[in-house]
Amino acid sequence: MFTVYLGTNTKSKKDIYPSRKFEVSKVTKHNGYNRITNLNDVALIRLKTEATLDQHVQIACLPNMNITNNYPSQTNISAYIVGFGDMFGNKTYPDKIQNARITIFDSNYCRLVFPSIPKNWNSQICA
């Protein structure tokens, strides 16, 4: 199905140590994913074998599920985004993983950005 490489920060040099290769046994997409708006653009990936955590492979921090209000609860705070995604809106995908510091804003600040695309502040953040 798919192969996942943990411990690397590039797409082209993934077979170099400390990278480790894992087969995927299952991918579960969010039931509410919308390809047009990208709402709920998230999935769970189950590896066929367990990954060992070390200095190169760590878990991602997730919000506490017991929180009753929307996450994040604060605005005008810094956060980081990380990925291999399109950097400039022109289908330019980097080989090395990118990261950027962003600011989380109140959702009212973003309501007029791409006004034709629906927003859902229960599953999106304004940044």
Short mmCIF file of C-alpha atoms in Angstrom, two decimals:
data_model
loop_
_atom_site.label_atom_id
_atom_site.label_comp_id
_atom_site.label_asym_id
_atom_site.label_seq_id
_atom_site.Cartn_x
_atom_site.Cartn_y
_atom_site.Cartn_z
CA MET A 1 0.00 0.00 0.00
CA PHE A 2 2.36 2.72 1.29
CA THR A 3 5.82 3.00 2.83
CA VAL A 4 6.68 5.38 5.66
CA TYR A 5 10.21 6.58 6.46
CA LEU A 6 10.84 7.78 10.02
CA GLY A 7 13.94 9.66 11.11
CA THR A 8 14.60 11.55 7.88
CA ASN A 9 14.00 15.13 6.80
CA THR A 10 14.31 14.68 3.02
CA LYS A 11 12.36 12.80 0.36
CA SER A 12 15.34 11.97 -1.87
CA LYS A 13 17.78 10.66 0.77
CA LYS A 14 15.35 8.57 2.77
CA ASP A 15 17.47 5.40 2.66
CA ILE A 16 20.34 7.02 4.60
CA TYR A 17 20.75 6.40 8.35
CA PRO A 18 19.05 7.31 10.72
CA SER A 19 16.01 6.82 8.49
CA ARG A 20 13.96 3.66 9.05
CA LYS A 21 11.49 2.16 6.58
CA PHE A 22 8.05 0.91 7.70
CA GLU A 23 5.24 -0.73 5.77
CA VAL A 24 1.71 0.57 6.33
CA SER A 25 -1.07 -1.82 7.27
CA LYS A 26 -3.98 0.65 7.27
CA VAL A 27 -4.83 4.25 6.36
CA THR A 28 -7.97 5.79 7.84
CA LYS A 29 -9.06 9.08 6.28
CA HIS A 30 -11.30 11.49 8.17
CA ASN A 31 -14.93 10.78 7.22
CA GLY A 32 -15.54 14.48 6.65
CA TYR A 33 -12.56 15.13 4.35
CA ASN A 34 -13.42 17.50 1.50
CA ARG A 35 -10.98 17.50 -1.44
CA ILE A 36 -12.19 20.92 -2.67
CA THR A 37 -11.99 22.86 0.60
CA ASN A 38 -9.39 20.64 2.35
CA LEU A 39 -11.59 20.58 5.45
CA ASN A 40 -10.64 17.65 7.71
CA ASP A 41 -7.44 16.97 5.77
CA VAL A 42 -6.12 14.41 8.24
CA ALA A 43 -5.66 10.64 8.37
CA LEU A 44 -4.36 7.97 10.73
CA ILE A 45 -1.65 5.62 9.51
CA ARG A 46 -1.09 2.25 11.19
CA LEU A 47 2.35 0.76 10.72
CA LYS A 48 2.76 -3.01 10.28
CA THR A 49 5.51 -3.02 12.94
CA GLU A 50 6.08 -0.86 15.99
CA ALA A 51 8.45 2.10 15.70
CA THR A 52 11.04 2.72 18.41
CA LEU A 53 11.31 6.29 19.66
CA ASP A 54 14.79 7.82 19.85
CA GLN A 55 16.56 11.16 19.18
CA HIS A 56 15.49 11.01 15.50
CA VAL A 57 11.92 9.70 15.90
CA GLN A 58 9.51 11.35 18.33
CA ILE A 59 5.74 11.49 18.79
CA ALA A 60 3.71 14.58 17.90
CA CYS A 61 2.02 16.48 20.70
CA LEU A 62 -1.77 16.53 20.40
CA PRO A 63 -4.30 18.62 22.33
CA ASN A 64 -6.05 17.20 25.37
CA MET A 65 -9.30 15.59 24.17
CA ASN A 66 -11.03 16.56 27.44
CA ILE A 67 -10.93 20.25 26.48
CA THR A 68 -14.50 21.35 25.73
CA ASN A 69 -13.69 24.48 23.74
CA ASN A 70 -11.99 24.71 20.36
CA TYR A 71 -8.26 24.20 20.20
CA PRO A 72 -6.28 26.42 20.44
CA SER A 73 -8.02 28.48 23.10
CA GLN A 74 -5.61 31.44 22.89
CA THR A 75 -4.97 33.89 20.05
CA ASN A 76 -1.99 36.00 19.03
CA ILE A 77 0.33 33.16 20.02
CA SER A 78 3.15 31.56 18.04
CA ALA A 79 2.99 28.06 16.60
CA TYR A 80 5.00 26.05 14.09
CA ILE A 81 3.95 24.34 10.89
CA VAL A 82 6.02 21.54 9.34
CA GLY A 83 5.81 19.64 6.08
CA PHE A 84 6.71 18.99 2.47
CA GLY A 85 3.70 20.87 1.07
CA ASP A 86 3.39 23.42 -1.72
CA MET A 87 5.35 26.45 -0.54
CA PHE A 88 4.22 29.19 -2.89
CA GLY A 89 0.89 28.08 -4.36
CA ASN A 90 2.56 27.13 -7.65
CA LYS A 91 3.08 23.39 -7.04
CA THR A 92 6.64 23.86 -5.78
CA TYR A 93 7.28 20.93 -3.43
CA PRO A 94 10.60 20.94 -1.53
CA ASP A 95 12.87 17.91 -1.12
CA LYS A 96 13.76 18.86 2.46
CA ILE A 97 11.07 19.23 5.12
CA GLN A 98 10.22 22.87 5.81
CA ASN A 99 9.05 24.62 8.94
CA ALA A 100 7.79 28.09 9.68
CA ARG A 101 6.77 30.05 12.73
CA ILE A 102 3.19 31.35 12.41
CA THR A 103 0.77 33.32 14.57
CA ILE A 104 -2.62 31.95 15.61
CA PHE A 105 -5.29 34.65 15.17
CA ASP A 106 -8.93 34.98 16.17
CA SER A 107 -11.12 33.30 13.52
CA ASN A 108 -12.82 36.63 12.70
CA TYR A 109 -9.48 37.80 11.30
CA CYS A 110 -9.58 35.10 8.60
CA ARG A 111 -13.28 35.08 7.70
CA LEU A 112 -12.72 37.21 4.58
CA VAL A 113 -9.75 35.19 3.28
CA PHE A 114 -10.96 33.20 0.24
CA PRO A 115 -14.58 34.12 1.04
CA SER A 116 -15.95 31.60 -1.50
CA ILE A 117 -14.43 28.70 0.46
CA PRO A 118 -16.44 27.67 3.53
CA LYS A 119 -14.67 27.77 6.88
CA ASN A 120 -15.25 25.52 9.87
CA TRP A 121 -13.54 26.85 12.98
CA ASN A 122 -14.25 23.56 14.81
CA SER A 123 -11.69 21.86 12.54
CA GLN A 124 -9.55 24.75 11.27
CA ILE A 125 -7.45 27.48 12.82
CA CYS A 126 -6.82 31.01 11.63
CA ALA A 127 -3.09 31.57 11.23
#
